[in-house]
Amino acid sequence: EAGVAQSPRYKIIEKRQSVAFWCNPISGHATLYWYQQILGQGPKLLIQFQNNGVVDDSQLPKDRFSAERLKGVDSTLKIQPAKLEDSAVYLCASSLGAGVFTDTQYFGPGTRLTVL
Amino acid sequence: AQSVTQLDSHVSVSEGTPVLLRCNYSSSYSPSLFWYVQHPNKGLQLLLKYTSAATLVKGINGFEAEFKKSETSFHLTKPSAHMSDAAEYFCVVSDGFSGGYNKLIFGAGTRLAVHP
């Protein structure tokens, strides 16, 4: 079965520019997650969708970050305007069920963002 | 609130010798615990998970972990290291009751180096 797909794999931008990342989860997975992984740290959840509704966005910096999952399948994460501290790997993950806590999350390869 | 502490940021072993990666957790409820591995430029891969069944959990590639509630630990072990085991390992806790469903809290990671 195909895994979680993400694009682009790498992105370099200047600060104050905008950027968007795309994620296509495993087919049939109801729950989709976006994580931010800063160098030397573990991933941190930014936002979680169940189908096309937001379950948790408590750690999403809403003044500059936005995400959507309009048709309950693929998703985009946007940063506008970017700051230097946004340099990180952005990981997308998906899980099959209704987000129950024993559910296994499957991760994509990530997008490495560098903000200059 | 739940948290995870990985006691070693770096572990170095010789090929063929045992591996021990240490993890302590804090959770208000009965947690689910996971170990994920991240090879360079690849996505996170699930090694194993504990979900309140058997306390000794066997995973892929010969890894196993033991849930010890009295010690709040979930250490990862492997009897004999292989060169291909060199990677970053993350201990993860989820208790499903903090914020949204299936919220994963990652440790900071342990980088495992394997020498010939």
mmCIF file of N, CA, C and O in Angstrom, chain B residues 40-78:
data_model
loop_
_atom_site.group_PDB
_atom_site.id
_atom_site.type_symbol
_atom_site.label_atom_id
_atom_site.label_comp_id
_atom_site.label_asym_id
_atom_site.label_seq_id
_atom_site.Cartn_x
_atom_site.Cartn_y
_atom_site.Cartn_z
ATOM 1 N N PRO B 40 18.110 8.773 8.466
ATOM 2 C CA PRO B 40 18.349 10.050 7.778
ATOM 3 C C PRO B 40 17.541 10.179 6.496
ATOM 4 O O PRO B 40 17.491 9.238 5.689
ATOM 5 N N ASN B 41 16.879 11.299 6.359
ATOM 6 C CA ASN B 41 16.099 11.621 5.159
ATOM 7 C C ASN B 41 14.960 10.637 4.907
ATOM 8 O O ASN B 41 14.499 10.506 3.766
ATOM 9 N N LYS B 42 14.525 9.980 5.951
ATOM 10 C CA LYS B 42 13.377 9.082 5.827
ATOM 11 C C LYS B 42 12.340 9.419 6.885
ATOM 12 O O LYS B 42 12.624 10.070 7.875
ATOM 13 N N GLY B 43 11.126 8.957 6.653
ATOM 14 C CA GLY B 43 10.058 9.221 7.599
ATOM 15 C C GLY B 43 10.184 8.386 8.861
ATOM 16 O O GLY B 43 10.929 7.414 8.914
ATOM 17 N N LEU B 44 9.442 8.764 9.874
ATOM 18 C CA LEU B 44 9.405 8.000 11.108
ATOM 19 C C LEU B 44 8.720 6.659 10.887
ATOM 20 O O LEU B 44 7.670 6.586 10.255
ATOM 21 N N GLN B 45 9.313 5.619 11.439
ATOM 22 C CA GLN B 45 8.757 4.279 11.292
ATOM 23 C C GLN B 45 8.473 3.705 12.671
ATOM 24 O O GLN B 45 9.326 3.771 13.566
ATOM 25 N N LEU B 46 7.303 3.109 12.849
ATOM 26 C CA LEU B 46 6.944 2.519 14.126
ATOM 27 C C LEU B 46 7.745 1.239 14.354
ATOM 28 O O LEU B 46 7.742 0.341 13.518
ATOM 29 N N LEU B 47 8.420 1.162 15.504
ATOM 30 C CA LEU B 47 9.137 -0.053 15.890
ATOM 31 C C LEU B 47 8.233 -0.995 16.677
ATOM 32 O O LEU B 47 8.213 -2.195 16.435
ATOM 33 N N LEU B 48 7.530 -0.432 17.650
ATOM 34 C CA LEU B 48 6.651 -1.231 18.492
ATOM 35 C C LEU B 48 5.734 -0.304 19.281
ATOM 36 O O LEU B 48 6.001 0.896 19.374
ATOM 37 N N LYS B 49 4.662 -0.909 19.859
ATOM 38 C CA LYS B 49 3.771 -0.118 20.697
ATOM 39 C C LYS B 49 3.204 -0.961 21.830
ATOM 40 O O LYS B 49 2.996 -2.175 21.677
ATOM 41 N N TYR B 50 2.987 -0.314 22.941
ATOM 42 C CA TYR B 50 2.364 -0.917 24.122
ATOM 43 C C TYR B 50 0.992 -0.279 24.314
ATOM 44 O O TYR B 50 0.870 0.952 24.357
ATOM 45 N N THR B 51 -0.033 -1.155 24.447
ATOM 46 C CA THR B 51 -1.390 -0.627 24.607
ATOM 47 C C THR B 51 -2.141 -1.386 25.685
ATOM 48 O O THR B 51 -3.281 -1.764 25.518
ATOM 49 N N SER B 52 -1.503 -1.636 26.805
ATOM 50 C CA SER B 52 -2.079 -2.247 28.006
ATOM 51 C C SER B 52 -2.335 -3.742 27.864
ATOM 52 O O SER B 52 -3.128 -4.288 28.616
ATOM 53 N N ALA B 53 -1.690 -4.373 26.938
ATOM 54 C CA ALA B 53 -1.746 -5.839 26.856
ATOM 55 C C ALA B 53 -0.490 -6.369 27.552
ATOM 56 O O ALA B 53 -0.197 -5.996 28.666
ATOM 57 N N ALA B 54 0.257 -7.244 26.920
ATOM 58 C CA ALA B 54 1.467 -7.794 27.514
ATOM 59 C C ALA B 54 2.483 -6.684 27.779
ATOM 60 O O ALA B 54 2.659 -5.778 26.965
ATOM 61 N N THR B 55 3.149 -6.755 28.915
ATOM 62 C CA THR B 55 4.095 -5.694 29.279
ATOM 63 C C THR B 55 5.396 -5.790 28.494
ATOM 64 O O THR B 55 6.104 -4.795 28.362
ATOM 65 N N LEU B 56 5.739 -6.970 27.988
ATOM 66 C CA LEU B 56 6.917 -7.113 27.130
ATOM 67 C C LEU B 56 6.435 -7.103 25.691
ATOM 68 O O LEU B 56 5.678 -7.974 25.271
ATOM 69 N N VAL B 57 6.869 -6.101 24.963
ATOM 70 C CA VAL B 57 6.379 -5.890 23.604
ATOM 71 C C VAL B 57 7.509 -6.169 22.617
ATOM 72 O O VAL B 57 8.609 -5.639 22.766
ATOM 73 N N LYS B 58 7.217 -6.990 21.629
ATOM 74 C CA LYS B 58 8.206 -7.274 20.591
ATOM 75 C C LYS B 58 7.883 -6.454 19.354
ATOM 76 O O LYS B 58 6.712 -6.332 18.961
ATOM 77 N N GLY B 59 8.940 -5.913 18.747
ATOM 78 C CA GLY B 59 8.731 -5.091 17.568
ATOM 79 C C GLY B 59 9.468 -5.639 16.368
ATOM 80 O O GLY B 59 9.869 -6.798 16.337
ATOM 81 N N ILE B 60 9.670 -4.783 15.407
ATOM 82 C CA ILE B 60 10.352 -5.190 14.190
ATOM 83 C C ILE B 60 11.867 -5.153 14.388
ATOM 84 O O ILE B 60 12.368 -4.513 15.313
ATOM 85 N N ASN B 61 12.570 -5.866 13.518
ATOM 86 C CA ASN B 61 14.038 -5.842 13.484
ATOM 87 C C ASN B 61 14.687 -6.285 14.792
ATOM 88 O O ASN B 61 15.800 -5.863 15.102
ATOM 89 N N GLY B 62 14.011 -7.147 15.556
ATOM 90 C CA GLY B 62 14.591 -7.702 16.768
ATOM 91 C C GLY B 62 14.528 -6.822 17.999
ATOM 92 O O GLY B 62 15.062 -7.173 19.054
ATOM 93 N N PHE B 63 13.873 -5.683 17.911
ATOM 94 C CA PHE B 63 13.741 -4.798 19.059
ATOM 95 C C PHE B 63 12.588 -5.236 19.963
ATOM 96 O O PHE B 63 11.609 -5.804 19.501
ATOM 97 N N GLU B 64 12.720 -4.960 21.250
ATOM 98 C CA GLU B 64 11.640 -5.168 22.188
ATOM 99 C C GLU B 64 11.727 -4.132 23.299
ATOM 100 O O GLU B 64 12.765 -3.498 23.502
ATOM 101 N N ALA B 65 10.606 -3.936 23.993
ATOM 102 C CA ALA B 65 10.561 -2.975 25.083
ATOM 103 C C ALA B 65 9.674 -3.531 26.182
ATOM 104 O O ALA B 65 8.722 -4.271 25.924
ATOM 105 N N GLU B 66 9.983 -3.167 27.404
ATOM 106 C CA GLU B 66 9.217 -3.640 28.550
ATOM 107 C C GLU B 66 8.581 -2.466 29.282
ATOM 108 O O GLU B 66 9.273 -1.517 29.675
ATOM 109 N N PHE B 67 7.275 -2.533 29.456
ATOM 110 C CA PHE B 67 6.538 -1.517 30.201
ATOM 111 C C PHE B 67 6.623 -1.843 31.684
ATOM 112 O O PHE B 67 6.200 -2.915 32.110
ATOM 113 N N LYS B 68 7.174 -0.920 32.467
ATOM 114 C CA LYS B 68 7.263 -1.101 33.911
ATOM 115 C C LYS B 68 6.555 0.067 34.584
ATOM 116 O O LYS B 68 7.114 1.163 34.714
ATOM 117 N N LYS B 69 5.337 -0.198 35.029
ATOM 118 C CA LYS B 69 4.520 0.872 35.590
ATOM 119 C C LYS B 69 5.130 1.433 36.877
ATOM 120 O O LYS B 69 5.109 2.638 37.103
ATOM 121 N N SER B 70 5.682 0.546 37.706
ATOM 122 C CA SER B 70 6.238 0.983 38.993
ATOM 123 C C SER B 70 7.427 1.917 38.804
ATOM 124 O O SER B 70 7.695 2.776 39.646
ATOM 125 N N GLU B 71 8.128 1.752 37.685
ATOM 126 C CA GLU B 71 9.298 2.586 37.406
ATOM 127 C C GLU B 71 8.977 3.666 36.365
ATOM 128 O O GLU B 71 9.870 4.446 36.021
ATOM 129 N N THR B 72 7.776 3.686 35.879
ATOM 130 C CA THR B 72 7.349 4.570 34.766
ATOM 131 C C THR B 72 8.390 4.575 33.661
ATOM 132 O O THR B 72 8.828 5.629 33.181
ATOM 133 N N SER B 73 8.793 3.374 33.246
ATOM 134 C CA SER B 73 9.809 3.261 32.212
ATOM 135 C C SER B 73 9.329 2.409 31.051
ATOM 136 O O SER B 73 8.414 1.573 31.187
ATOM 137 N N PHE B 74 9.960 2.611 29.925
ATOM 138 C CA PHE B 74 9.647 1.850 28.702
ATOM 139 C C PHE B 74 10.927 1.795 27.886
ATOM 140 O O PHE B 74 11.042 2.385 26.826
ATOM 141 N N HIS B 75 11.912 1.083 28.383
ATOM 142 C CA HIS B 75 13.224 1.018 27.740
ATOM 143 C C HIS B 75 13.211 0.106 26.521
ATOM 144 O O HIS B 75 12.574 -0.954 26.532
ATOM 145 N N LEU B 76 13.956 0.479 25.517
ATOM 146 C CA LEU B 76 14.054 -0.274 24.264
ATOM 147 C C LEU B 76 15.354 -1.066 24.260
ATOM 148 O O LEU B 76 16.412 -0.513 24.583
ATOM 149 N N THR B 77 15.271 -2.340 23.891
ATOM 150 C CA THR B 77 16.465 -3.176 23.875
ATOM 151 C C THR B 77 16.536 -3.996 22.599
ATOM 152 O O THR B 77 15.527 -4.234 21.921
ATOM 153 N N LYS B 78 17.768 -4.430 22.307
ATOM 154 C CA LYS B 78 18.007 -5.361 21.208
ATOM 155 C C LYS B 78 19.232 -6.170 21.583
ATOM 156 O O LYS B 78 20.240 -5.599 22.026
#
